[in-house]
Short mmCIF file of C-alpha atoms in Angstrom, two decimals:
data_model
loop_
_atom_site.label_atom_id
_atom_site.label_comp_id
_atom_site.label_asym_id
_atom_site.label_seq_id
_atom_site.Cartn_x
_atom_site.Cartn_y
_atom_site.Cartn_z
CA UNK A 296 -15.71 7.69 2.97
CA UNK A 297 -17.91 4.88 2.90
CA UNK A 298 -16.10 1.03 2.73
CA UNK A 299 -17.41 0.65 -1.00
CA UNK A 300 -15.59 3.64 -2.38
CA UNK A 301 -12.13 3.01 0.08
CA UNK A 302 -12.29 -0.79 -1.85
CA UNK A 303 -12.98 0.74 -5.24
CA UNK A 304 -9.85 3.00 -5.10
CA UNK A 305 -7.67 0.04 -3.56
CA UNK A 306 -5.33 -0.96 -6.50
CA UNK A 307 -5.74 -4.59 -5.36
CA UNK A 308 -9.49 -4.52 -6.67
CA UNK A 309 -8.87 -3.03 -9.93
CA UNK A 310 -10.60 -4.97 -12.28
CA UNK A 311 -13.26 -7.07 -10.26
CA UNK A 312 -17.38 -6.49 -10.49
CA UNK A 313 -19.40 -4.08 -8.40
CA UNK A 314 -20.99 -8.02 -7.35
CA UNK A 315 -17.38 -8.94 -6.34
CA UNK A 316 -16.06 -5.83 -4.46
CA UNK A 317 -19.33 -6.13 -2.61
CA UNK A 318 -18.37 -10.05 -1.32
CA UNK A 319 -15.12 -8.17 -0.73
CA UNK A 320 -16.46 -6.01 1.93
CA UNK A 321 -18.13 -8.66 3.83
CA UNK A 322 -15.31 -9.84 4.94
CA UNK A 323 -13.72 -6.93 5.80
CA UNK A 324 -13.03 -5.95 9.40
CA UNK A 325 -12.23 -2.36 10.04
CA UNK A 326 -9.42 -1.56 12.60
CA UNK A 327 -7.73 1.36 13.93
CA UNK A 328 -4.64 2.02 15.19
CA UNK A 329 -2.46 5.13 16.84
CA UNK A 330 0.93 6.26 16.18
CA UNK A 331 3.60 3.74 17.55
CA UNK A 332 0.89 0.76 17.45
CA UNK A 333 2.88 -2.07 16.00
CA UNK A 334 0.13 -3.74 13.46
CA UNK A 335 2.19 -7.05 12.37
CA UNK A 336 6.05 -8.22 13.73
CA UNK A 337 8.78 -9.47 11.71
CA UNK A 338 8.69 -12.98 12.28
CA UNK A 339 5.46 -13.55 14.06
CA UNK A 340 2.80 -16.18 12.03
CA UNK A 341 -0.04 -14.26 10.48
CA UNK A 342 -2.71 -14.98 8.11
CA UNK A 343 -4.41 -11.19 7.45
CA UNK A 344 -4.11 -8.96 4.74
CA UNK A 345 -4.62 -5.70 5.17
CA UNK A 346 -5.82 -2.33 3.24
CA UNK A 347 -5.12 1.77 4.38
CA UNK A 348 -7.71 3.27 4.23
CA UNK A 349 -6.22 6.59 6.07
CA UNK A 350 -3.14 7.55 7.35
CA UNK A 351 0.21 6.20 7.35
CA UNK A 352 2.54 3.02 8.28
CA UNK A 353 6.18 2.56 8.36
CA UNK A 354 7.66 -0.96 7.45
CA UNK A 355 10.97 -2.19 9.28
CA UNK A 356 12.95 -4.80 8.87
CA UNK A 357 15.52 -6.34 10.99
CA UNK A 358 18.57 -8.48 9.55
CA UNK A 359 18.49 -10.83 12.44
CA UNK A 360 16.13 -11.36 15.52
CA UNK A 361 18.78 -9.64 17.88
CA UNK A 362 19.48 -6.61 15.76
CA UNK A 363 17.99 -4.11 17.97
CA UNK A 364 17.66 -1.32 15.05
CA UNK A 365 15.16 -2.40 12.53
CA UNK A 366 15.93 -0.36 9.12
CA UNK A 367 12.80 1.83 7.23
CA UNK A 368 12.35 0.18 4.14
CA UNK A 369 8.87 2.17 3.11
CA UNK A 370 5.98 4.06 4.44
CA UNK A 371 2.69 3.23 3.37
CA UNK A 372 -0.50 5.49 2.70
CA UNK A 373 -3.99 5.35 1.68
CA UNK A 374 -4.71 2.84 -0.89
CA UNK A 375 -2.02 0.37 -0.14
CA UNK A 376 -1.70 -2.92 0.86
CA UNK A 377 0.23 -5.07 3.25
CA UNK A 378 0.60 -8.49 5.55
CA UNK A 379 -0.01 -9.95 1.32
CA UNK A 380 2.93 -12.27 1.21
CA UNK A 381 2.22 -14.13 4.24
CA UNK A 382 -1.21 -14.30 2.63
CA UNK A 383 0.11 -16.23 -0.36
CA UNK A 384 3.13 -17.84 0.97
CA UNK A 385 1.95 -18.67 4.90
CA UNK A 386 5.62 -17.78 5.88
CA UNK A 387 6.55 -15.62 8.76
CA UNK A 388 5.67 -11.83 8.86
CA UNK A 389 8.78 -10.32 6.19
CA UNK A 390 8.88 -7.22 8.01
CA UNK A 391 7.49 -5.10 11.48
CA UNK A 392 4.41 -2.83 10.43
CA UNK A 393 3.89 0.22 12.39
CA UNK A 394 1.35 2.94 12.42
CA UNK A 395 2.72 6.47 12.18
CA UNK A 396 -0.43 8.76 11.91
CA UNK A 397 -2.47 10.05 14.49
CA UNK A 398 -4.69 7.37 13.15
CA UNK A 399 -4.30 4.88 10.64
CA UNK A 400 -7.29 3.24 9.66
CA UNK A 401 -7.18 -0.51 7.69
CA UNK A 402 -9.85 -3.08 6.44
CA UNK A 403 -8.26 -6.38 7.52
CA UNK A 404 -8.61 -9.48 5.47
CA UNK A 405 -8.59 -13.38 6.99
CA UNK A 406 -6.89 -15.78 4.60
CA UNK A 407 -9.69 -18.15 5.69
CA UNK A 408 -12.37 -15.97 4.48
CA UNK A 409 -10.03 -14.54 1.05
CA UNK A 410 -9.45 -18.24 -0.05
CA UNK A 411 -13.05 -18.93 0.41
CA UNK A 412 -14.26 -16.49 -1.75
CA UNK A 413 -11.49 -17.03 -4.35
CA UNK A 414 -13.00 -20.52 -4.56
CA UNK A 415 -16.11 -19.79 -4.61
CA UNK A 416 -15.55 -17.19 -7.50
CA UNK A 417 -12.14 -17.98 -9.61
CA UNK A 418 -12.44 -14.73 -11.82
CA UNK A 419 -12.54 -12.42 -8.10
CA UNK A 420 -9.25 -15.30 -7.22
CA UNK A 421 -7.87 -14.51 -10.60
CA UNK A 422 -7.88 -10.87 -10.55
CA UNK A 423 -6.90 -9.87 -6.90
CA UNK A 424 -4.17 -12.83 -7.40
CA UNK A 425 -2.88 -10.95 -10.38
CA UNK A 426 -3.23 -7.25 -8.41
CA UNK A 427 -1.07 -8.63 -5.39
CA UNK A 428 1.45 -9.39 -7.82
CA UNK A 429 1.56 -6.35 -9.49
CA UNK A 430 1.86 -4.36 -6.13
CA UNK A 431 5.06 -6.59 -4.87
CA UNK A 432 6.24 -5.76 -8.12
CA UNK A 433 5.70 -1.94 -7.58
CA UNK A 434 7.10 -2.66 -3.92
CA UNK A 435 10.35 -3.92 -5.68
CA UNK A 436 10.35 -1.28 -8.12
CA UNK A 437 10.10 1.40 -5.24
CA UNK A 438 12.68 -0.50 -3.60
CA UNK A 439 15.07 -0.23 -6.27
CA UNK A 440 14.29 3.63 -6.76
CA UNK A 441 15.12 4.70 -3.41
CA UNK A 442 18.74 2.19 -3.35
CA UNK A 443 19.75 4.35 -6.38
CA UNK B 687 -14.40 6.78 -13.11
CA UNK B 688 -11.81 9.33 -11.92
CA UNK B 689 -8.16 8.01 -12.43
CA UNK B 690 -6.07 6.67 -9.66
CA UNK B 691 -2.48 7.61 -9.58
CA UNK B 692 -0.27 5.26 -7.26
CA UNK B 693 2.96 7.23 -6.48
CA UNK B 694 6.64 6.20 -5.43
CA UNK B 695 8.01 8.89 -3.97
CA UNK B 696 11.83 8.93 -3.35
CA UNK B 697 13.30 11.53 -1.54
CA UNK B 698 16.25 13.31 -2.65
CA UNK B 699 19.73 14.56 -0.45
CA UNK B 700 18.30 12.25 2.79
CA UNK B 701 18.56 8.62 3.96
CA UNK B 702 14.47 8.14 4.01
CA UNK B 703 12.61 5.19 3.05
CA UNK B 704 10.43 6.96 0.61
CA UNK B 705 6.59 6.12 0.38
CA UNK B 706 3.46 4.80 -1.65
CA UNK B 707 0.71 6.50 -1.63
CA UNK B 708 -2.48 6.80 -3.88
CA UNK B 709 -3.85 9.86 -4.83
CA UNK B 710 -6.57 11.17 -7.01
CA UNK B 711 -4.72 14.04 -8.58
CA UNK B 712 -1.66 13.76 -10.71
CA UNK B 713 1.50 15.27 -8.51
CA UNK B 714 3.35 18.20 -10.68
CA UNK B 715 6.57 19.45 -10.15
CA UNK B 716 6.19 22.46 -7.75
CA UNK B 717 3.35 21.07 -5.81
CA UNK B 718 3.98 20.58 -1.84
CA UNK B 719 3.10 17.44 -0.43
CA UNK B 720 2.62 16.27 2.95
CA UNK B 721 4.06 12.42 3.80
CA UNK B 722 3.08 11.82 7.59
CA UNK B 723 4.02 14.76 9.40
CA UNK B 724 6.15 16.08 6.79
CA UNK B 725 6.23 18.11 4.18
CA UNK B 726 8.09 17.57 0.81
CA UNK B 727 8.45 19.66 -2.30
CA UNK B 728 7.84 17.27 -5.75
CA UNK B 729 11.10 17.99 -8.24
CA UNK B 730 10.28 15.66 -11.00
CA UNK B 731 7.13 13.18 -12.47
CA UNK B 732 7.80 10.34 -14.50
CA UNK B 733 5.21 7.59 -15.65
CA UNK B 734 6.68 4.33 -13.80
CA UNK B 735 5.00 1.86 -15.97
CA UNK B 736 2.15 2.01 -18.08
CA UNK B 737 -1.54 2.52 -16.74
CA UNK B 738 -3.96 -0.60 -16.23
CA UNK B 739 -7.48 0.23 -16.02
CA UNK B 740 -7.96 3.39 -13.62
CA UNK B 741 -4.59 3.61 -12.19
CA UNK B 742 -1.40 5.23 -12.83
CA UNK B 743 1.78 4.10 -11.78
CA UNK B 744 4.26 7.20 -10.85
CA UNK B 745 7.66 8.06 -9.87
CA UNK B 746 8.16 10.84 -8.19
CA UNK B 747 10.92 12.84 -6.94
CA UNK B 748 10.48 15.37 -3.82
CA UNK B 749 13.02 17.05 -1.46
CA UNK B 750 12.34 18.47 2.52
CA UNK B 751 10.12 21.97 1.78
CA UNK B 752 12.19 25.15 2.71
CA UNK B 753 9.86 27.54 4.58
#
């Protein structure tokens, strides 16, 4: 699948031009990773976003730095986002994001480069603003679906 | 443009963290599934919230599939 149609069925582009999504891919960096690859660490400082494009991750999180058995809190597949909060907030990775497929493929986002562009183009800022929200809220809705 | 269904599957009877996934066809109850390396049989649909633009928004319900 080529990087156009991966974006296009990403929720967190939902509602932004064919001129925007292709800005969007420009600064996109494809990675890939292999089961057990640990993508982002609870704690660490990071400033990338990133998009599945295939395959799986598993999120952990740990309720202190010497708890040495992170819990699962979600898997992630193909469409979904994650690294988004410390995106928006610049805090401290919330969580430890590992790959679980044989291969997980992701488009990976700088905050650098997303501002830019957000700048340069308030309507692209406005809309994949509004889409990150909506995921954490479907990431807190999940949440509260599997605590039942 | 073909819809977009993003899905929040729970599973039922097991501590597991559940997933989101998107998918271009609607899950129905019945239908096998396969989560990672697993594979789940869906037990109920139910429309999360309502659609925006192309997607859906689903909650689904699945179990371990019995051979």
């Amino acid at each position: 699948m080529d990087l156009l149609s991966v974006l296009r069925n990403a929720e967190l582009f939902e509602g932004v031009t064919p001129y925007e999504l292709d800005a969007l891919t420009k600064i996109c960096q494809q990675k890939t990773y292999s089961a057990g690859d640990v993508i982002t660490a609870q704690g660490d400082i990071g400033d990338e976003l990133f998009v599945i494009c295939d395959g799986f991750v598993e999120v952990l999180r740990s309720d202190s730095p010497s708890d040495p058995s992170p819990k699962a809190i979600v898997n992630l597949g193909q469409g979904q986002i994650f690294g988004e909060m410390a995106l928006v907030d610049r805090g401290p990775r919330s969580a430890t994001v590992r790959a679980i497929s044989k291969e997980t493929i992701v488009q990976v986002i700088r905050r650098d480069d997303f501002e830019e562009l957000c700048e340069k183009n308030h309507h692209l800022g406005y809309i994949v603003m509004r889409n990150i929200a909506a995921d954490l809220s479907f990431k807190l809705r999940h949440q509260h679906l599997t605590s039942q | 443009m073909p819809a977009n269904y993003k899905v929040s599957y729970v599973v039922r009877g097991e501590d597991h963290p559940g997933a989101i996934v998107n998918t271009d066809q609607r899950p129905l109850v019945g239908d096998r599934i396969i989560l990672g390396e697993r594979e789940f049989t869906v037990l109920e649909v139910i429309d999360l919230i309502p659609p925006r633009g192309d997607f859906h928004y689903l909650h689904v319900t699945i179990q371990q599939a019995e051979d």
